[in-house]
Short mmCIF file of C-alpha atoms in Angstrom, two decimals:
data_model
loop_
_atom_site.label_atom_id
_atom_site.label_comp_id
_atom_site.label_asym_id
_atom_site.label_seq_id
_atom_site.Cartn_x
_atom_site.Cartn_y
_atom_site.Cartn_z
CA UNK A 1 129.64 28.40 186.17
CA UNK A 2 127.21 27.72 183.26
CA UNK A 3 124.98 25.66 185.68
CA UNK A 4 125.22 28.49 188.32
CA UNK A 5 124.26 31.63 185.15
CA UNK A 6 121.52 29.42 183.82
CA UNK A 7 119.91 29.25 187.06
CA UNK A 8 120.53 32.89 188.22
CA UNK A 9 118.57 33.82 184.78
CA UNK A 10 122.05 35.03 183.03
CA UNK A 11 122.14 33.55 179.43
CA UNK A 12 123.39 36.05 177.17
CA UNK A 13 122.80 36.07 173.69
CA UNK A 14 122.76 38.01 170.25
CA UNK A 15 118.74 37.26 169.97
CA UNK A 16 118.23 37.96 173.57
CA UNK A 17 120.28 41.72 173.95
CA UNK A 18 119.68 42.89 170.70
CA UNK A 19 116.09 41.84 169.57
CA UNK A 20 114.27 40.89 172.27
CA UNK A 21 115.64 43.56 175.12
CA UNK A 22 116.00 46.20 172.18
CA UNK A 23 112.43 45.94 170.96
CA UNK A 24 111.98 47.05 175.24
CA UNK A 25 114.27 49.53 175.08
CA UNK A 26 111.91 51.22 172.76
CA UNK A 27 108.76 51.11 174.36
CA UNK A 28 110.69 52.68 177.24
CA UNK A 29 111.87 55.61 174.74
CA UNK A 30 108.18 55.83 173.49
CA UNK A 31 106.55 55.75 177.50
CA UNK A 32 109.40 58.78 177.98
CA UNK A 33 110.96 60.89 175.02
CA UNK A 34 108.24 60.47 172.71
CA UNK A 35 105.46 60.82 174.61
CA UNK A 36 107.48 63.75 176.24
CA UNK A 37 108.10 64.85 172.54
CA UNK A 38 104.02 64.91 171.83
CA UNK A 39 103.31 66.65 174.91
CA UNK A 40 105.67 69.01 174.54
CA UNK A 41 104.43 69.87 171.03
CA UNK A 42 100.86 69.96 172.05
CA UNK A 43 101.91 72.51 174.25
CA UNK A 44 103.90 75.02 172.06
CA UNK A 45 101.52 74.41 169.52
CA UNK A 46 98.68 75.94 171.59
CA UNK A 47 100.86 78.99 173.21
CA UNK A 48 101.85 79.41 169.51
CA UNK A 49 98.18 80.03 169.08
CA UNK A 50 97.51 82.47 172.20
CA UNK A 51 96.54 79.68 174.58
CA UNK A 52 98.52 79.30 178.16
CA UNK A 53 99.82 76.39 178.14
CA UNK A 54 103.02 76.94 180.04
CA UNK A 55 102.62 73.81 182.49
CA UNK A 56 102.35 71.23 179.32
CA UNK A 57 105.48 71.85 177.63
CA UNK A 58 107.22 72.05 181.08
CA UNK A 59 105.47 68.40 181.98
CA UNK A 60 106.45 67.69 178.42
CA UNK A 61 109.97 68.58 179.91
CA UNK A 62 110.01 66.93 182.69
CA UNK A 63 108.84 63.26 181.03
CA UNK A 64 111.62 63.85 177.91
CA UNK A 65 114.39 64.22 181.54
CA UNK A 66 113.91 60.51 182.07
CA UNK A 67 114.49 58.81 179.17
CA UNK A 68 117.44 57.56 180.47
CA UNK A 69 115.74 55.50 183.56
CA UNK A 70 112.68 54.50 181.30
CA UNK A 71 115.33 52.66 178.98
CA UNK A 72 116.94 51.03 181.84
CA UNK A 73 113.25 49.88 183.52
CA UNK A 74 112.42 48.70 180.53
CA UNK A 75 115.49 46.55 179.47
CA UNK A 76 115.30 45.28 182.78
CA UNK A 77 111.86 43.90 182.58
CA UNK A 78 112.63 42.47 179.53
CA UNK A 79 115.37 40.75 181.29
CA UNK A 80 112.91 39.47 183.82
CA UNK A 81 114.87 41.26 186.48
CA UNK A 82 114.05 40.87 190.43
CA UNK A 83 112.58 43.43 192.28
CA UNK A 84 115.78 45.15 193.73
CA UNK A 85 117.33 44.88 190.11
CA UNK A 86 114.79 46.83 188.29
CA UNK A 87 114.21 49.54 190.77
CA UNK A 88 118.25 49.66 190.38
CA UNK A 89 117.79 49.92 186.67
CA UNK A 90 116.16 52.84 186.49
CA UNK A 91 119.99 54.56 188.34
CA UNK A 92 121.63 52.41 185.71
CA UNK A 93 119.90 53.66 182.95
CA UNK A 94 120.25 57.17 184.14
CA UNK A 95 124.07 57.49 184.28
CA UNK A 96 124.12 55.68 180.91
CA UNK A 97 122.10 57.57 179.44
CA UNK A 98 124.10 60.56 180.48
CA UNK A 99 127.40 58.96 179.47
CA UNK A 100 126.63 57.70 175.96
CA UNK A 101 123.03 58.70 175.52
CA UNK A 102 120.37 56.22 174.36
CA UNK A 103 122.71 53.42 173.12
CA UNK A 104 124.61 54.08 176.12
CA UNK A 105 122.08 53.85 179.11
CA UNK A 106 120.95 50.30 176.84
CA UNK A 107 124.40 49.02 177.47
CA UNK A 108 124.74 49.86 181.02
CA UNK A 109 121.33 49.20 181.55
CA UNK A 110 122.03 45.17 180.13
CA UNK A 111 125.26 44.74 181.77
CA UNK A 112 124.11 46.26 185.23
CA UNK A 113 121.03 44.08 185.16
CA UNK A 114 122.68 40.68 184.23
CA UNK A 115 125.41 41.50 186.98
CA UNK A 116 122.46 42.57 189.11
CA UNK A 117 120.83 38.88 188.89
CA UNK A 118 124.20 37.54 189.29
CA UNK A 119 123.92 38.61 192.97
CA UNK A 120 120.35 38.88 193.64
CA UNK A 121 119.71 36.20 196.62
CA UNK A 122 123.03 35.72 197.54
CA UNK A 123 123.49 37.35 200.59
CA UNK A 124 121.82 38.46 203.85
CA UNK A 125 122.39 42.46 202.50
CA UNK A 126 120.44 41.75 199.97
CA UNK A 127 118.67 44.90 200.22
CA UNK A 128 122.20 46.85 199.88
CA UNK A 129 124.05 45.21 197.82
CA UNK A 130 122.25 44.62 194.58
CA UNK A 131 121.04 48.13 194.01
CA UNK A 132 124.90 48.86 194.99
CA UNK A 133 125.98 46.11 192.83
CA UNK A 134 123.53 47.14 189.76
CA UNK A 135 124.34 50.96 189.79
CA UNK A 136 127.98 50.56 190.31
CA UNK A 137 128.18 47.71 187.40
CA UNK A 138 125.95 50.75 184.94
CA UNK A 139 128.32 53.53 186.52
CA UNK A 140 131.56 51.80 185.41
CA UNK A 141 130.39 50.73 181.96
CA UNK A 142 128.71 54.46 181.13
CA UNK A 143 131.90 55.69 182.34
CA UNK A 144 134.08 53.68 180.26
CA UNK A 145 131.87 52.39 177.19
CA UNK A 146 129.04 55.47 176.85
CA UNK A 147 131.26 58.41 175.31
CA UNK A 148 132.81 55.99 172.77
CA UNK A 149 129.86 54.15 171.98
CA UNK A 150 128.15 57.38 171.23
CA UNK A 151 130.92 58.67 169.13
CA UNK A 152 130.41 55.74 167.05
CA UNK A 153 126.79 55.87 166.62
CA UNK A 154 126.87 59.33 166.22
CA UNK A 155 129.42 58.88 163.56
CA UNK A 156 127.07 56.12 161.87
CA UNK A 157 124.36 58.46 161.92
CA UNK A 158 126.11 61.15 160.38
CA UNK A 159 127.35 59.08 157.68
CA UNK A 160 123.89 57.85 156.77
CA UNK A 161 122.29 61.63 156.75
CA UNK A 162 125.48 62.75 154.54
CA UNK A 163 124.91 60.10 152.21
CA UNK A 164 120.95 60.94 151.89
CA UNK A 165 121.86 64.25 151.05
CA UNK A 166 124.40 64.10 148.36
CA UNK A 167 122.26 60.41 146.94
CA UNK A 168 118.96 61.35 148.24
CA UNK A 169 117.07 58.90 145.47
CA UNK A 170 119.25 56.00 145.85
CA UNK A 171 119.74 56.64 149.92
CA UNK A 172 116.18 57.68 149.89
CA UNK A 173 114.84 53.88 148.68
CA UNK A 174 117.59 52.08 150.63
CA UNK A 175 116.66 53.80 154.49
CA UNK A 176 112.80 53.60 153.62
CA UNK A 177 113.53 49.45 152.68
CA UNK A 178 115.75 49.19 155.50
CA UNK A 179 113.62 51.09 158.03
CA UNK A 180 110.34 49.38 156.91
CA UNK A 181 111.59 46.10 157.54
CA UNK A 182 113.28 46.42 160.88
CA UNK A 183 109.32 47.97 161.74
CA UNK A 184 107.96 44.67 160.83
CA UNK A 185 111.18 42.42 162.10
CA UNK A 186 111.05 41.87 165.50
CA UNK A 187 113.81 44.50 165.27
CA UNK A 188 113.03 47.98 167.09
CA UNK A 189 113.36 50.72 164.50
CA UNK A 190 112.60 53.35 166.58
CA UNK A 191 115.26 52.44 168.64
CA UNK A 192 117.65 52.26 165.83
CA UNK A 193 116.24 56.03 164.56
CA UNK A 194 117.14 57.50 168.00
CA UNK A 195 120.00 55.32 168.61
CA UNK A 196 121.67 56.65 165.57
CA UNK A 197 120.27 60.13 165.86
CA UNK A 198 118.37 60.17 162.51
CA UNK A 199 117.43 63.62 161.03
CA UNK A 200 116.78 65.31 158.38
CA UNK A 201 115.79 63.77 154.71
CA UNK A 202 117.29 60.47 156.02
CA UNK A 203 114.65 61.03 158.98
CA UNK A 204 111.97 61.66 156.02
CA UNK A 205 112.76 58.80 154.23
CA UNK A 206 112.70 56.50 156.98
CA UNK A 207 109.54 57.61 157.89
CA UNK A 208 108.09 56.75 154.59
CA UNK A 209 109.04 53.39 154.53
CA UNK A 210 108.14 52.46 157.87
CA UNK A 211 104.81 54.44 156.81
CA UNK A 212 104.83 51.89 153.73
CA UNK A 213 104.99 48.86 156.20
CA UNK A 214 101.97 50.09 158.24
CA UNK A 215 99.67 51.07 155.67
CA UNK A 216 100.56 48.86 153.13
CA UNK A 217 99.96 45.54 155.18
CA UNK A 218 96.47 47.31 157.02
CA UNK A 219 95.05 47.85 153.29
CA UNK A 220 96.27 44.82 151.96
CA UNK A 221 95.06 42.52 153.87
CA UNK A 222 92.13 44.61 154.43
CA UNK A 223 90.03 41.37 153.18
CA UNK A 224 91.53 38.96 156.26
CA UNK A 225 91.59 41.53 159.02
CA UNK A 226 88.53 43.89 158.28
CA UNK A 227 88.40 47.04 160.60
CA UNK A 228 89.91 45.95 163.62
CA UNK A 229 93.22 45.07 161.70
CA UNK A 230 92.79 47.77 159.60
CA UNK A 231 93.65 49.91 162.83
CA UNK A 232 95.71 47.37 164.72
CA UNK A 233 98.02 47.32 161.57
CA UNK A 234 97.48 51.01 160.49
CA UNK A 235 98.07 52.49 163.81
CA UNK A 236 100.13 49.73 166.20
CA UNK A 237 102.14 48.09 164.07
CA UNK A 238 103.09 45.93 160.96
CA UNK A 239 105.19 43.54 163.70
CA UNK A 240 101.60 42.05 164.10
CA UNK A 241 101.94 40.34 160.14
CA UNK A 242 105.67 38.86 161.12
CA UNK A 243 104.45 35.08 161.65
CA UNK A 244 102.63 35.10 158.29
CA UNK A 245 105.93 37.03 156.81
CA UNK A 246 107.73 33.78 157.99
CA UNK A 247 104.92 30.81 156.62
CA UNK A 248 105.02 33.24 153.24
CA UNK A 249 107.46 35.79 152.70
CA UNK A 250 105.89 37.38 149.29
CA UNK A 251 103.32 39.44 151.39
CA UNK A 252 106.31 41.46 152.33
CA UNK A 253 106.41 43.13 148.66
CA UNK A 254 103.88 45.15 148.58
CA UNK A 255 104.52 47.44 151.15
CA UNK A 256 108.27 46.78 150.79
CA UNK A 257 107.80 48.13 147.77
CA UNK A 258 105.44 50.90 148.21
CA UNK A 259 107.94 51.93 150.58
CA UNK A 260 110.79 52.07 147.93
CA UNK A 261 108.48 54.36 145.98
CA UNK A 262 107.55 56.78 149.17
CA UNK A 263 111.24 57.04 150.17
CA UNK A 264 113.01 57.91 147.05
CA UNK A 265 109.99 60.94 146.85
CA UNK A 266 110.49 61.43 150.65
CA UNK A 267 114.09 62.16 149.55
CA UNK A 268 114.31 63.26 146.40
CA UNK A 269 111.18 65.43 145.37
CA UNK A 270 109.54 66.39 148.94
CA UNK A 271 112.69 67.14 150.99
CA UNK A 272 110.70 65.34 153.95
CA UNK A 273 112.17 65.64 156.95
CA UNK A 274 111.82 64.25 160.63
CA UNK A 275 113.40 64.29 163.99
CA UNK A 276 114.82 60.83 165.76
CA UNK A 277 111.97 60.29 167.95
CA UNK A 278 109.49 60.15 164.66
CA UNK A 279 111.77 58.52 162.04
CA UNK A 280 111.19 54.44 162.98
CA UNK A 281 107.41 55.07 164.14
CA UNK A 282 105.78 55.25 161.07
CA UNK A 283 101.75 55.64 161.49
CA UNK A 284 101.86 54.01 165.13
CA UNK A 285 100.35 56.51 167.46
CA UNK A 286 100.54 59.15 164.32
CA UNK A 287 103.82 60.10 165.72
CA UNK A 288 105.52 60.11 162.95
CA UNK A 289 102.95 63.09 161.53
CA UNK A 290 103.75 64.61 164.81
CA UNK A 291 107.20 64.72 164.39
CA UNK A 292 107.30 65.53 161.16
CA UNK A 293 105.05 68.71 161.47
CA UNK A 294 106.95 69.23 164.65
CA UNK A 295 110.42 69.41 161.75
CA UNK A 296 108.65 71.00 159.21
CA UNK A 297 106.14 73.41 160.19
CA UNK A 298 102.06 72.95 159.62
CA UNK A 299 102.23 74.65 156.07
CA UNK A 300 100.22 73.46 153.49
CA UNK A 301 102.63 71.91 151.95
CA UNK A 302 103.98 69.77 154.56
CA UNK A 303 100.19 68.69 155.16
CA UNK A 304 99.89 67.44 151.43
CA UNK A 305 102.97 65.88 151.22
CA UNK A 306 102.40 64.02 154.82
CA UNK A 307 98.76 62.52 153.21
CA UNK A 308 100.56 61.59 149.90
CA UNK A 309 103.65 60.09 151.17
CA UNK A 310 102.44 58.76 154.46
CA UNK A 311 98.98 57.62 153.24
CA UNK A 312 97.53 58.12 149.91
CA UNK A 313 100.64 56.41 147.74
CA UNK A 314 102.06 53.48 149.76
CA UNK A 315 98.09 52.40 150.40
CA UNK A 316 97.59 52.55 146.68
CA UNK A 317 100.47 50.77 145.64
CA UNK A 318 100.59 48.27 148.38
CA UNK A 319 96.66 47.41 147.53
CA UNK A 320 97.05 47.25 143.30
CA UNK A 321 100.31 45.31 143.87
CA UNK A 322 98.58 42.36 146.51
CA UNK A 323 95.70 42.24 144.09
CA UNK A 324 97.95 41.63 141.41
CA UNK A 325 99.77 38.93 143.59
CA UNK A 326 96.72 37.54 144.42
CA UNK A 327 95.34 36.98 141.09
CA UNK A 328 98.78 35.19 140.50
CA UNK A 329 97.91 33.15 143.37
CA UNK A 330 101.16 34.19 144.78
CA UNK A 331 99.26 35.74 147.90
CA UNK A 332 95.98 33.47 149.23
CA UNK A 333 93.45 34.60 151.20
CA UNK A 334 94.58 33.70 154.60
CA UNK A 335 98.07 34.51 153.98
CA UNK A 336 97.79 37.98 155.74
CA UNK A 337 95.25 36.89 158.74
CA UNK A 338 96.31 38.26 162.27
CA UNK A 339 95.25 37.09 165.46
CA UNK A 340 93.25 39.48 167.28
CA UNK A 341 92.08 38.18 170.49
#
């Protein structure tokens, strides 16, 4: 039976499901409810303004509608799927998503797909039965897994925003460490934001730490990567530092602690807030500025504290505190150097 998995492409494992397929799973919720989320705002922003823009917030709409079959496409692929099983996916990840939302069209999504392979090949109807096999396999575990395993999450969630609120200093440097790292583990925090259904100043904070991890490694390390990483850092991601993290694990203070700073005044002084979709994003497309003026409003305010908080500070701190480590020889030069070819 192992033999017979091993070949069909079935091994299951922690590593596999939830980093490698979840890290997917969020580039699926970023090619559908976030970029359905920007749109969207684009669009109310402008009719807010007098402009008719009617047909953007509707295509905004219309994208944000299927989340649930870009997070089964996309956990597919990252299962290396055959053809039949990933067009069947995309049913899979619908009914889940329906059932249990997000974390439920990922589970139905895995389990349909690894069934799905199970099959693929096996028979002359082919054609018939895998789809049949793959949105049948989703359609049972939605049904039966999705409304519980949302209750839980939900519940999670909950728990975490409750506990911001009533400890929003203590909460507030906790979610922005916690946050931060899981952006620059090759752990999907946007997934875990929306998965949990992260708002308010939990949202905020979050967003300043994973703000933290992206500024605070582009500046720092400003001397290795120049421009180019200055952006790729800045604006993709801080995942691009995690094989130096590994050969020297220091370079993770700075921003780590930068972000400690930024999410106890998310929290406690700013009352930042943020939606799901922006809370594990950070600086990577800007979307986290987008959903956070999409939460708060475009006040004056909310502009000022978005510089400090997702700029200004944690690029200050993260730069004085490297320096520092540097002259202690605790960071080299070298130590921060990402490939960019």
């Amino acid at each position: 039976m192992k033999d017979w998995m091993k070949r069909k492409g079935v091994e299951p494992g922690f590593r596999l499901y939830f980093i490698h397929s979840l890290s997917y799973m969020a580039l699926g919720l970023f090619a559908s409810l976030i970029i359905g989320l920007i749109i969207q705002t684009a669009g109310e922003t402008m009719e807010g303004a007098g402009i008719e823009a009617a047909w953007l917030t509707g295509t905004g709409a219309a994208v944000i509608a299927l989340t649930g079959p870009a997070i089964g496409a996309a956990t597919a692929y990252s299962l290396q799927a055959p053809r039949l099983v990933l067009f069947a996916s995309l049913a899979a990840g619908a009914v889940g998503y329906e059932a249990g939302g997000p974390a439920g069209s990922f589970l139905a999504a895995i389990i349909a797909v690894e069934a799905g392979k199970l099959i693929s090949g096996e028979t002359k109807l082919d054609i018939i039965l895998t789809p049949l096999a793959v949105i049948m396999t989703g359609a049972v575990t939605a049904a039966a897994a999705g409304p519980p395993l949302q209750a839980f999450v939900t519940s999670v969630g909950r728990f975490v925003m409750w506990s911001a609120e009533q400890q929003p200093l203590l909460l507030g440097i906790l979610i922005a460490i916690t946050m931060g790292l899981a952006l620059t583990a090759p752990i999907s925090s946007a997934a875990i934001a929306v998965i949990l259904g992260l708002e308010g100043v939990a949202a905020g904070a979050a967003t300043a730490g994973c703000c933290a991890q992206m500024v605070g490694f582009a500046v720092s390390s400003y001397r290795e990567n120049k421009g180019a990483g200055l952006a790729a850092l800045g604006i993709g991601t801080s995942m691009l530092q995690i094989a130096n993290v590994v050969k020297n694990p220091r370079i993770l203070i700075p921003p780590t602690a930068a972000g400690a700073v930024t999410g106890a005044l998310a929290a406690a002084v700013f009352a930042m807030e943020n939606n799901p979709e922006g809370a594990g994003m950070g600086t990577s497309g800007f979307v986290g500025q987008i959903m956070t003026f999409r939460t708060m409003g475009f006040s004056l305010d909310v502009w000022t504290a978005v510089l400090l908080l997702h700029f200004i500070v944690p690029a200050l701190l993260s730069f004085l505190l490297s320096e520092w480590m540097r002259k202690k020889e605790w960071i080299r030069f070298g130590d921060m150097k990402i490939e960019q070819s």
